Structure formats: C-alpha cells, structure tokens
Short mmCIF file of C-alpha atoms in Angstrom, two decimals:
data_model
loop_
_atom_site.label_atom_id
_atom_site.label_comp_id
_atom_site.label_asym_id
_atom_site.label_seq_id
_atom_site.Cartn_x
_atom_site.Cartn_y
_atom_site.Cartn_z
CA MET A 1 156.24 96.57 200.00
CA LYS A 2 157.41 93.25 201.50
CA THR A 3 156.13 91.42 198.42
CA TYR A 4 158.08 93.80 196.18
CA ASN A 5 161.26 93.28 198.22
CA ARG A 6 160.93 89.50 198.05
CA PHE A 7 160.42 89.71 194.28
CA PHE A 8 163.44 92.01 193.90
CA TYR A 9 165.73 89.77 195.97
CA THR A 10 164.52 86.68 194.11
CA ILE A 11 165.38 88.24 190.75
CA CYS A 12 168.81 89.29 192.07
CA LEU A 13 169.52 85.76 193.30
CA ILE A 14 168.48 84.25 189.98
CA MET A 15 170.77 86.65 188.12
CA PHE A 16 173.62 86.01 190.58
CA PHE A 17 173.46 82.23 190.35
CA GLY A 18 173.01 82.41 186.60
CA PHE A 19 176.20 84.44 186.40
CA VAL A 20 178.12 82.18 188.79
CA PHE A 21 177.17 78.95 187.06
CA SER A 22 178.03 80.41 183.66
CA GLN A 23 181.67 80.82 184.72
CA GLN A 24 184.17 78.48 183.15
CA VAL A 25 185.84 75.86 185.30
CA PRO A 26 189.67 76.06 185.24
CA GLY A 27 191.49 73.09 183.74
CA LYS A 28 192.33 70.10 185.90
CA GLU A 29 195.87 69.20 186.92
CA GLN A 30 197.73 67.18 184.29
CA SER A 31 197.32 63.48 185.05
CA LYS A 32 198.60 61.91 181.81
CA SER A 33 201.78 62.51 179.85
CA ILE A 34 201.27 64.31 176.53
CA LEU A 35 203.31 64.33 173.32
CA ILE A 36 202.74 66.85 170.52
CA SER A 37 204.16 65.44 167.28
CA ASN A 38 205.42 66.83 163.94
CA GLY A 39 204.59 70.47 164.66
CA ILE A 40 206.32 73.67 163.59
CA LEU A 41 207.88 74.73 166.89
CA HIS A 42 208.44 78.40 167.66
CA VAL A 43 210.70 77.92 170.68
CA GLY A 44 210.33 81.52 171.89
CA ASN A 45 214.07 82.25 172.04
CA GLY A 46 214.33 83.16 168.36
CA GLU A 47 214.68 79.57 167.14
CA LEU A 48 212.37 77.63 164.80
CA LEU A 49 212.24 73.84 164.75
CA GLU A 50 210.47 71.95 161.95
CA ASN A 51 208.77 68.57 162.51
CA ALA A 52 209.22 68.99 166.24
CA PHE A 53 208.15 66.77 169.11
CA VAL A 54 207.24 68.35 172.46
CA GLY A 55 206.50 66.16 175.47
CA PHE A 56 205.38 67.18 178.93
CA GLU A 57 204.36 65.49 182.16
CA ASN A 58 203.26 66.80 185.57
CA GLY A 59 203.13 70.30 184.12
CA LYS A 60 206.79 70.34 183.01
CA ILE A 61 208.34 69.99 179.55
CA ASN A 62 210.49 66.86 179.45
CA TYR A 63 211.15 66.42 175.73
CA VAL A 64 211.93 68.83 172.86
CA SER A 65 213.44 67.50 169.64
CA ASN A 66 212.86 66.91 165.94
CA LYS A 67 213.21 63.18 166.54
CA GLN A 68 210.62 60.73 167.81
CA PRO A 69 211.16 60.06 171.55
CA ASP A 70 211.94 56.56 172.80
CA LYS A 71 209.58 57.06 175.72
CA ASP A 72 205.87 56.30 175.30
CA TYR A 73 203.40 59.07 176.14
CA GLN A 74 199.82 58.40 177.19
CA ILE A 75 198.29 61.05 174.93
CA ASN A 76 199.57 61.81 171.43
CA ILE A 77 198.51 64.91 169.49
CA ASP A 78 199.34 65.10 165.79
CA ALA A 79 200.37 68.68 164.98
CA THR A 80 201.39 68.14 161.35
CA ASN A 81 201.38 71.52 159.53
CA LYS A 82 200.33 73.20 162.78
CA HIS A 83 202.31 75.67 164.89
CA ILE A 84 203.41 75.24 168.51
CA TYR A 85 204.07 78.38 170.56
CA PRO A 86 204.91 79.22 174.18
CA GLY A 87 202.04 80.98 175.93
CA PHE A 88 202.10 84.67 175.00
CA ILE A 89 202.79 87.11 177.85
CA ALA A 90 201.01 90.47 178.11
CA LEU A 91 202.82 93.24 179.99
CA ASN A 92 201.43 96.26 181.82
CA THR A 93 197.73 95.34 181.63
CA SER A 94 194.69 96.05 183.80
CA LEU A 95 193.10 92.68 183.06
CA GLY A 96 190.82 91.62 185.90
CA LEU A 97 190.89 95.11 187.41
CA GLY A 98 187.98 96.35 185.34
CA GLU A 99 185.03 94.95 183.46
CA ILE A 100 182.78 97.65 181.99
CA ASP A 101 184.29 101.10 181.51
CA ALA A 102 180.88 102.77 181.65
CA VAL A 103 180.16 101.26 185.09
CA ARG A 104 182.48 102.87 187.65
CA ALA A 105 181.80 100.18 190.25
CA THR A 106 183.50 97.58 188.02
CA ILE A 107 186.74 99.59 187.63
CA ASP A 108 189.44 99.10 190.27
CA GLU A 109 192.69 99.94 188.50
CA ASP A 110 193.86 103.06 190.34
CA GLU A 111 193.76 104.80 193.72
CA ILE A 112 193.73 108.43 194.87
CA GLY A 113 197.17 109.85 195.58
CA ASP A 114 200.59 110.33 193.99
CA PHE A 115 202.98 107.98 195.84
CA LEU A 116 201.31 104.60 196.31
CA PRO A 117 203.98 101.84 196.23
CA HIS A 118 201.98 99.97 198.90
CA VAL A 119 198.92 99.55 196.65
CA ARG A 120 198.82 95.91 195.49
CA SER A 121 196.97 95.25 192.23
CA ILE A 122 196.90 91.49 192.78
CA ILE A 123 194.32 91.54 195.58
CA ALA A 124 191.85 93.34 193.28
CA TYR A 125 192.38 90.90 190.40
CA ASN A 126 189.18 89.16 189.29
CA ALA A 127 190.17 85.80 187.83
CA GLU A 128 186.62 85.22 186.58
CA SER A 129 186.47 88.36 184.45
CA LYS A 130 184.72 87.88 181.12
CA VAL A 131 187.49 89.95 179.54
CA VAL A 132 190.20 87.60 180.80
CA GLU A 133 188.72 84.56 179.06
CA THR A 134 188.91 86.30 175.67
CA MET A 135 192.71 86.46 175.97
CA ARG A 136 193.21 82.70 175.95
CA MET A 137 191.64 82.07 172.55
CA ASN A 138 194.41 84.15 170.92
CA GLY A 139 197.22 82.49 172.89
CA VAL A 140 197.67 85.10 175.64
CA LEU A 141 198.07 82.84 178.69
CA ILE A 142 200.09 84.99 181.13
CA SER A 143 199.73 88.64 182.09
CA GLN A 144 201.27 91.29 184.28
CA ILE A 145 198.51 92.98 186.30
CA ALA A 146 199.54 96.59 186.85
CA PRO A 147 197.86 99.58 188.53
CA ASN A 148 197.48 103.01 186.92
CA GLY A 149 197.58 106.63 188.03
CA GLY A 150 199.71 108.80 190.28
CA ILE A 151 203.49 109.12 190.21
CA ILE A 152 204.12 105.71 191.79
CA SER A 153 201.02 103.70 190.88
CA GLY A 154 201.68 100.68 193.07
CA SER A 155 202.92 97.13 192.64
CA SER A 156 202.18 94.70 189.82
CA SER A 157 202.03 90.91 189.91
CA VAL A 158 202.16 88.18 187.27
CA VAL A 159 199.27 85.77 186.80
CA GLN A 160 198.28 82.87 184.58
CA LEU A 161 194.89 83.35 182.98
CA ASP A 162 193.01 80.22 184.03
CA ALA A 163 192.22 80.18 187.74
CA TRP A 164 189.48 80.23 190.37
CA ASN A 165 190.83 83.27 192.18
CA TRP A 166 193.85 85.54 192.46
CA GLU A 167 195.63 83.23 194.89
CA ASP A 168 195.47 80.37 192.38
CA ALA A 169 196.34 82.64 189.46
CA VAL A 170 199.49 84.29 190.79
CA ILE A 171 202.89 83.33 189.38
CA SER A 172 204.95 86.14 190.92
CA TYR A 173 203.76 88.39 193.76
CA ASP A 174 204.46 92.13 193.76
CA GLN A 175 207.34 91.80 191.33
CA GLY A 176 207.42 95.43 190.24
CA ILE A 177 206.76 99.03 191.24
CA HIS A 178 205.46 101.40 188.54
CA LEU A 179 207.01 104.86 188.39
CA ASN A 180 205.42 107.37 185.99
CA TRP A 181 208.26 109.77 185.19
CA PRO A 182 207.05 113.34 184.55
CA SER A 183 207.12 114.59 180.98
CA PRO A 184 209.73 117.26 180.16
CA TYR A 185 207.30 118.74 177.65
CA SER A 186 203.76 120.04 177.70
CA ARG A 187 201.46 119.98 174.71
CA SER A 188 198.66 122.43 174.06
CA GLY A 189 195.63 120.86 172.43
CA TYR A 190 194.34 121.87 169.02
CA SER A 191 192.09 124.90 169.14
CA TYR A 192 190.08 126.76 166.52
CA TYR A 193 191.56 130.00 167.87
CA ARG A 194 195.13 128.84 168.70
CA GLY A 195 195.52 126.53 165.72
CA PRO A 196 197.62 123.30 165.81
CA SER A 197 198.91 121.87 169.08
CA VAL A 198 202.27 123.18 170.28
CA ILE A 199 204.93 121.27 172.25
CA LYS A 200 206.95 123.33 174.69
CA LYS A 201 209.21 122.76 177.70
CA SER A 202 207.34 121.91 180.89
CA GLU A 203 207.79 124.53 183.60
CA LYS A 204 207.08 121.97 186.34
CA TYR A 205 209.52 119.29 185.17
CA GLU A 206 212.34 120.02 187.62
CA SER A 207 210.00 120.49 190.59
CA ASN A 208 208.26 117.20 189.78
CA ILE A 209 211.60 115.39 189.76
CA GLU A 210 212.52 117.00 193.08
CA GLU A 211 209.27 115.66 194.52
CA ILE A 212 210.20 112.12 193.45
CA LYS A 213 213.71 112.52 194.90
CA ASN A 214 212.29 113.69 198.22
CA PHE A 215 210.03 110.65 198.40
CA PHE A 216 212.92 108.25 197.74
CA ASP A 217 215.12 110.03 200.31
CA SER A 218 212.34 109.98 202.91
CA SER A 219 211.75 106.28 202.24
CA LYS A 220 215.41 105.48 202.83
CA ALA A 221 215.49 107.51 206.03
CA TYR A 222 212.37 105.73 207.29
CA LEU A 223 213.75 102.27 206.45
CA ASN A 224 217.00 103.07 208.27
CA GLU A 225 215.09 103.69 211.50
CA PRO A 226 215.15 100.59 213.77
CA ASN A 227 211.60 101.15 215.05
CA PRO A 228 209.91 103.82 212.92
CA ASN A 229 206.87 105.43 214.48
CA PRO A 230 204.31 106.06 213.13
CA VAL A 231 204.25 103.28 210.55
CA SER A 232 204.24 104.52 206.95
CA LEU A 233 202.96 101.94 204.47
CA PRO A 234 204.25 103.81 201.37
CA TYR A 235 207.77 104.12 202.79
CA LYS A 236 207.74 100.53 204.04
CA ALA A 237 206.71 99.24 200.61
CA MET A 238 209.84 100.79 199.08
CA SER A 239 212.06 98.27 200.88
CA SER A 240 211.60 95.74 198.06
CA VAL A 241 212.79 98.34 195.55
CA PHE A 242 215.98 99.22 197.44
CA SER A 243 216.74 95.56 198.18
CA GLY A 244 216.48 94.67 194.49
CA ARG A 245 213.60 92.24 194.94
CA SER A 246 211.22 94.41 192.92
CA THR A 247 211.82 95.76 189.44
CA VAL A 248 211.12 99.44 188.81
CA PHE A 249 208.98 99.87 185.70
CA LEU A 250 209.82 103.35 184.46
CA HIS A 251 206.98 104.70 182.34
CA ALA A 252 208.58 107.18 179.93
CA ASN A 253 208.38 108.02 176.23
CA TYR A 254 210.81 110.79 175.29
CA GLU A 255 214.61 110.52 175.11
CA LYS A 256 215.15 113.05 177.92
CA GLN A 257 212.47 111.38 180.04
CA ILE A 258 214.08 107.97 179.65
CA LYS A 259 217.65 109.13 180.29
CA ASP A 260 216.75 111.30 183.28
CA GLY A 261 214.62 108.55 184.81
CA VAL A 262 217.21 105.81 184.36
CA LYS A 263 220.06 108.00 185.67
CA PHE A 264 218.01 108.94 188.73
CA LEU A 265 217.26 105.29 189.53
CA GLN A 266 220.91 104.36 189.02
CA GLU A 267 221.90 107.10 191.47
CA GLN A 268 219.51 105.45 193.92
CA LYS A 269 221.50 102.18 193.46
CA ILE A 270 218.52 100.48 191.78
CA LYS A 271 219.63 97.87 189.25
CA ASN A 272 216.41 96.24 188.07
CA ILE A 273 214.97 98.82 185.67
CA VAL A 274 212.60 98.36 182.73
CA VAL A 275 211.38 101.22 180.53
CA VAL A 276 207.69 101.03 179.64
CA GLY A 277 206.20 102.87 176.68
CA GLY A 278 209.16 104.37 174.83
CA THR A 279 207.18 105.72 171.89
CA ASN A 280 210.02 108.18 171.11
CA SER A 281 212.88 106.06 172.41
CA LEU A 282 214.95 105.68 169.23
CA GLN A 283 217.39 108.44 170.22
CA ALA A 284 217.85 106.72 173.58
CA GLY A 285 218.50 103.32 171.96
CA ASP A 286 222.29 103.32 172.39
CA PHE A 287 221.90 104.54 175.98
CA LEU A 288 219.50 101.67 176.77
CA ALA A 289 221.75 99.08 175.13
CA ASN A 290 224.90 100.33 176.89
CA ASN A 291 223.15 100.26 180.27
CA ASN A 292 221.48 96.88 179.62
CA ILE A 293 218.01 98.37 180.14
CA LYS A 294 215.11 96.37 178.72
CA ILE A 295 212.10 98.09 177.18
CA ALA A 296 208.43 97.13 177.05
CA LEU A 297 207.65 98.98 173.84
CA GLU A 298 204.13 100.31 173.36
CA GLN A 299 202.18 98.61 170.57
CA PRO A 300 202.62 100.25 167.14
CA HIS A 301 199.00 100.76 166.08
CA ASN A 302 199.03 104.49 166.68
CA LEU A 303 200.13 107.73 165.06
CA PRO A 304 203.61 109.16 165.72
CA THR A 305 203.94 111.70 168.52
CA MET A 306 205.84 114.32 166.54
CA GLU A 307 204.42 116.00 163.45
CA ASP A 308 207.66 115.64 161.47
CA GLU A 309 207.99 111.88 162.06
CA ASP A 310 207.49 109.18 159.46
CA VAL A 311 203.86 108.08 159.71
CA LYS A 312 205.10 104.48 160.05
CA SER A 313 207.78 105.28 162.62
CA ARG A 314 205.92 103.46 165.41
CA PHE A 315 205.88 100.28 163.31
CA LYS A 316 209.61 100.50 162.53
CA LEU A 317 210.76 101.37 166.05
CA ALA A 318 211.05 97.81 167.38
CA SER A 319 213.35 96.77 164.53
CA GLN A 320 215.52 99.87 164.99
CA LEU A 321 215.91 99.29 168.74
CA ILE A 322 216.70 95.59 168.27
CA ASP A 323 219.38 96.54 165.73
CA LYS A 324 220.94 98.75 168.42
CA GLY A 325 221.10 95.77 170.80
CA VAL A 326 218.13 96.63 173.04
CA THR A 327 216.06 93.80 174.55
CA VAL A 328 212.54 94.61 173.33
CA ALA A 329 209.28 93.23 174.71
CA LEU A 330 205.78 94.37 173.72
CA ASP A 331 203.40 96.46 175.80
CA PRO A 332 199.78 96.36 174.47
CA THR A 333 198.87 99.78 175.92
CA GLY A 334 196.66 101.88 173.65
CA GLU A 335 193.00 102.57 173.01
CA MET A 336 190.78 100.24 175.08
CA THR A 337 193.91 98.53 176.43
CA ARG A 338 192.11 96.00 178.59
CA MET A 339 190.01 94.57 175.77
CA ASN A 340 192.64 95.02 173.07
CA THR A 341 195.23 93.01 174.99
CA ARG A 342 193.82 90.00 173.15
CA ASN A 343 195.39 91.51 169.99
CA LEU A 344 198.89 91.16 171.48
CA PRO A 345 200.08 88.59 168.88
CA PHE A 346 198.88 90.80 166.03
CA PHE A 347 200.82 93.77 167.39
CA ALA A 348 203.90 91.54 167.30
CA GLY A 349 202.92 90.58 163.76
CA SER A 350 203.05 94.28 162.84
CA PHE A 351 206.62 94.41 164.19
CA ALA A 352 207.43 91.46 161.91
CA ALA A 353 205.91 93.26 158.91
CA TYR A 354 208.24 96.21 159.47
CA GLY A 355 211.67 94.68 159.78
CA VAL A 356 211.70 92.41 162.83
CA ASP A 357 212.54 88.78 162.08
CA LYS A 358 209.42 86.65 162.60
CA GLU A 359 210.96 84.58 165.41
CA LYS A 360 212.32 87.73 167.05
CA ALA A 361 208.79 89.15 166.91
CA VAL A 362 207.55 86.03 168.71
CA GLU A 363 210.33 86.57 171.25
CA THR A 364 208.96 90.05 172.12
CA ILE A 365 205.82 88.43 173.57
CA THR A 366 207.42 85.27 174.97
CA LEU A 367 210.98 85.02 176.30
CA ASN A 368 211.76 88.75 176.30
CA ALA A 369 208.51 89.45 178.12
CA ALA A 370 209.40 86.73 180.63
CA LYS A 371 212.82 88.35 181.16
CA VAL A 372 211.15 91.69 181.83
CA LEU A 373 209.05 89.99 184.53
CA GLY A 374 211.86 87.86 185.94
CA ILE A 375 210.07 84.56 185.21
CA GLU A 376 212.26 83.38 182.32
CA ASP A 377 213.48 80.33 184.27
CA SER A 378 209.99 78.80 184.09
CA TYR A 379 208.10 80.56 181.30
CA GLY A 380 208.59 82.26 177.96
CA SER A 381 210.04 79.44 175.86
CA ILE A 382 209.52 75.77 175.14
CA GLU A 383 212.63 74.24 176.65
CA LEU A 384 213.43 71.30 178.92
CA GLY A 385 212.38 71.75 182.53
CA LYS A 386 210.17 74.76 181.92
CA SER A 387 206.45 75.01 182.55
CA ALA A 388 204.25 73.37 179.92
CA THR A 389 202.49 76.65 179.15
CA LEU A 390 201.99 76.50 175.42
CA PHE A 391 199.41 76.20 172.65
CA ILE A 392 198.85 74.76 169.18
CA SER A 393 197.60 77.02 166.39
CA LEU A 394 196.32 75.84 163.01
CA GLY A 395 198.33 78.63 161.37
CA ASP A 396 200.64 81.58 162.03
CA ALA A 397 199.56 82.93 165.43
CA LEU A 398 200.87 86.44 164.63
CA ASP A 399 198.40 86.76 161.75
CA MET A 400 194.76 87.33 162.69
CA ARG A 401 193.67 85.43 159.57
CA THR A 402 195.39 82.22 160.67
CA ASN A 403 195.53 82.49 164.48
CA ASN A 404 193.21 79.61 165.35
CA LEU A 405 193.97 77.61 168.49
CA SER A 406 193.10 73.93 168.75
CA HIS A 407 194.76 73.20 172.12
CA ALA A 408 196.18 75.32 174.95
CA TYR A 409 197.91 74.36 178.19
CA ILE A 410 198.91 76.27 181.31
CA ASP A 411 201.33 74.38 183.58
CA GLY A 412 200.27 71.23 181.72
CA ARG A 413 196.55 71.77 182.36
CA GLU A 414 194.44 71.77 179.21
CA ILE A 415 192.31 74.89 179.31
CA SER A 416 189.04 75.93 177.70
CA LEU A 417 189.16 78.16 174.63
CA GLU A 418 185.46 79.00 174.85
CA THR A 419 184.33 82.59 175.37
CA ASN A 420 180.97 84.28 175.43
CA GLN A 421 181.66 85.40 171.86
CA THR A 422 182.44 81.89 170.57
CA LYS A 423 179.28 80.58 172.24
CA LEU A 424 177.20 83.23 170.49
CA TRP A 425 178.96 82.50 167.19
CA LYS A 426 178.10 78.79 167.46
CA ARG A 427 174.54 79.61 168.47
CA TYR A 428 173.81 81.84 165.49
CA LYS A 429 175.84 79.69 163.09
CA LYS A 430 173.56 76.80 164.01
CA LYS A 431 170.51 79.01 163.44
CA VAL A 432 171.69 80.01 159.95
CA GLU A 433 172.49 76.40 159.05
CA GLU A 434 169.03 75.28 160.15
CA GLU A 435 167.38 78.02 158.10
CA LYS A 436 169.39 77.02 155.03
CA SER A 437 168.40 73.37 155.40
CA ASN A 438 164.66 74.19 155.62
#
C-alpha cells in the first residue's frame, strides 16, 4: 500500500510540475522606447488615422501623429499596411473563474444566496487560466471579471490579461455591483402537449421588486448606525454603491425591466448605472439616451426573443440604439460565454455589417467599454498619456479572416501570443510539411 501511495504521489507531482512549467511567463516591464510606423491607426474614439506613428515609453503613449517624430526611439516597428488598435475590452465575463464546465471543482463563478454584494470575484480570478491566454491572440487584452447568480451577484473587477496572479492583473478593484432585475414576464417552454411557448405576465414581479427595495432600505439603515452590531457583510458592502464609488450593472432585457430598474436606482440616489444585456431594449432607447444611461449590449449572434421580431433584429439593434444617442458597448454573453469571449472583435464586426460605422464598432469594444468600466482616462483609446495597451494586426481585426496579430502590448510590455492551440497547430503543421518533403 505504501508503494502504491508513493507511486501515486510521484505521478501527481510530475503532472503538477509539468503543468506549472508549461505556464507562460508574463511580459517584462518596458525598458526601451518603441515607435510603430506607417500603420492604419484605429484610435478607439471613432477616428481613423492613415500612415500613423505611435510611440510609447515606460508603458505610456507619448506620440500619436501621421508625421515622423523628431525624437529617436530605440525600437522601430514598420506597420505599413497593418492595423493598430487599442486593446479590446471584454465586459461581464467569467474569465479566470472557471476552466472546464464538466468539472465542478474548476468552476467558481457564483455563490449560494440572493443578495451577495460582498462576494468579490477578483480573489477567485485565476490569471494562469488556459482560457485567458486564448483571448490575447484575438486582441482582447482587458476584461471585467463578474460573478453570476442570485439577485445581487457580487462585485466585479477589471483586469489585464497577462499577469502572474490576480494582484498583478487588477486594474480596478470592485468597481461594480451586479443587480439582476427580475423579469416582468414568464415564458412557458415548448411542449408536445401545450404547443409553442407562451409569454405571460409574471405573478411574482412586484413581490420580487419589493424584496430588492427592502434589501436596499435595510442596507441604508444599517450603514446609518454608528456601531452596527452584529456586523452584516452584505449591508456593509453596499456602502460603495450609495457613495457612488461603485457602478451598478443592471442586468435587464425588456423595456419594462430596464425602465423599472433604472427608475428604482434613481430613486435610491444612485447615479452610476449601466444596463447589461438589453436584448429587447430598442423601445427603451430614448429613455436611456435622455437619462445618459450606457448599455453593454449582448452580442448579436442569437435569435430574437419575440416570435414576431425580424430574424436579424439582434444584429441591427446596436445601430438603432446608437442612432438614438445611446452609448453602446458590447457584452459577449451567450453560449459558452467564457470561451467565446475571444470572439469579441467578430461580434463587433457583425455590428459593423448591420449599420454601425466601422470605427464606431471598434469603439464599442474599446473606448465605450472603458467608459462603462470607468477606466477611460488610461485605457480604451490610443491617445497621449494613456497606457500603451495596444496591438498590431496584419488585417482588419473585426474580421476573423484577417484578424492576425503580430505584436501586442499591455502597459508597454510586449506579451506572448502563443496558446496551447497555436502550439499544436505548429506541431502538426511541421509534421505535415515533413511528410510532404519525404
């Protein structure tokens, strides 16, 4: 038995160290100034600059122009006919909170309970996730790590996707609380006996809202106590919401859901509100624009919710909301959200194919996403003084046929674009080439 145990532990150690040493090493701090020359610059704020020069040093952008700089840079990269983009920003993801859906022990994206504002997703974030590294090769360099489940899921944080651990990765701690507003409708599933699904008014809608109101009122009462006893972590965590430090991310899809949720939060004197999802938000477009409410619009690769809707309504929605004056960012939520977050630029490309100006489509995953997260002063566009978080693509990064990165930088650090998939591709490509030569 002892021999068996030794053998078992030896195998486990071999597998452990093999896994550890296979992890990529994050990029080193920028030590030399870098100039990218003659590229097609997508600034991220809706502007396009041809034959552009972008210079950065010590992790900060210090030159943006279509003229050659007078200053000499230590490293020069020729980007002729190539595209320069700000790092794409993924909203509302569970990256690093799960690895293999079929293995419950690797999933840490939700907790038991309904009101959990004190649950912090950032401390569960695994910076060495194999899923995280696949984001970088498509230009997704920053992500919001958000919890799921319950009525108030917990707090989200913003990370950059090349780090040793969550402490190194974090850009903005606990910047938002996620409130899942109850649906005013209930839908019966399709049945052989009942026929097609039916949408009807939810009988629990008003009572669910009352439950949320009671929690907010109780939180305020608790926070007004000079020395509350016993300590309540959920109530205590709401202080950042009432003070305005944290944004409330209101998860809602229907017009009534959105309007009721926003009005409730406004009654609570909460100013920082972002709607997440919004799959049926067109009728609420004017309301959102008039109240200056941003929306993280769910990706369009899905069928419409209502049976009488245009089958392409999800693809057209971003353009329609932008025309109404709404600030639109892109939320990659959908089937297999964690893995499919790498397709973020292609979702934006679908917006561009259905009426959104190409540079405005880029803006939905760069500057607008940064505004949603409150990090627009440092990230989201390639402008003077901002973080050198950007990449070079051989072609249009919103088209999966031409999205092909040659260089990527986070805070000026050049990062690896290798993934397990690219390693396997090179391995078997070499095998095929050797077989052809024999």
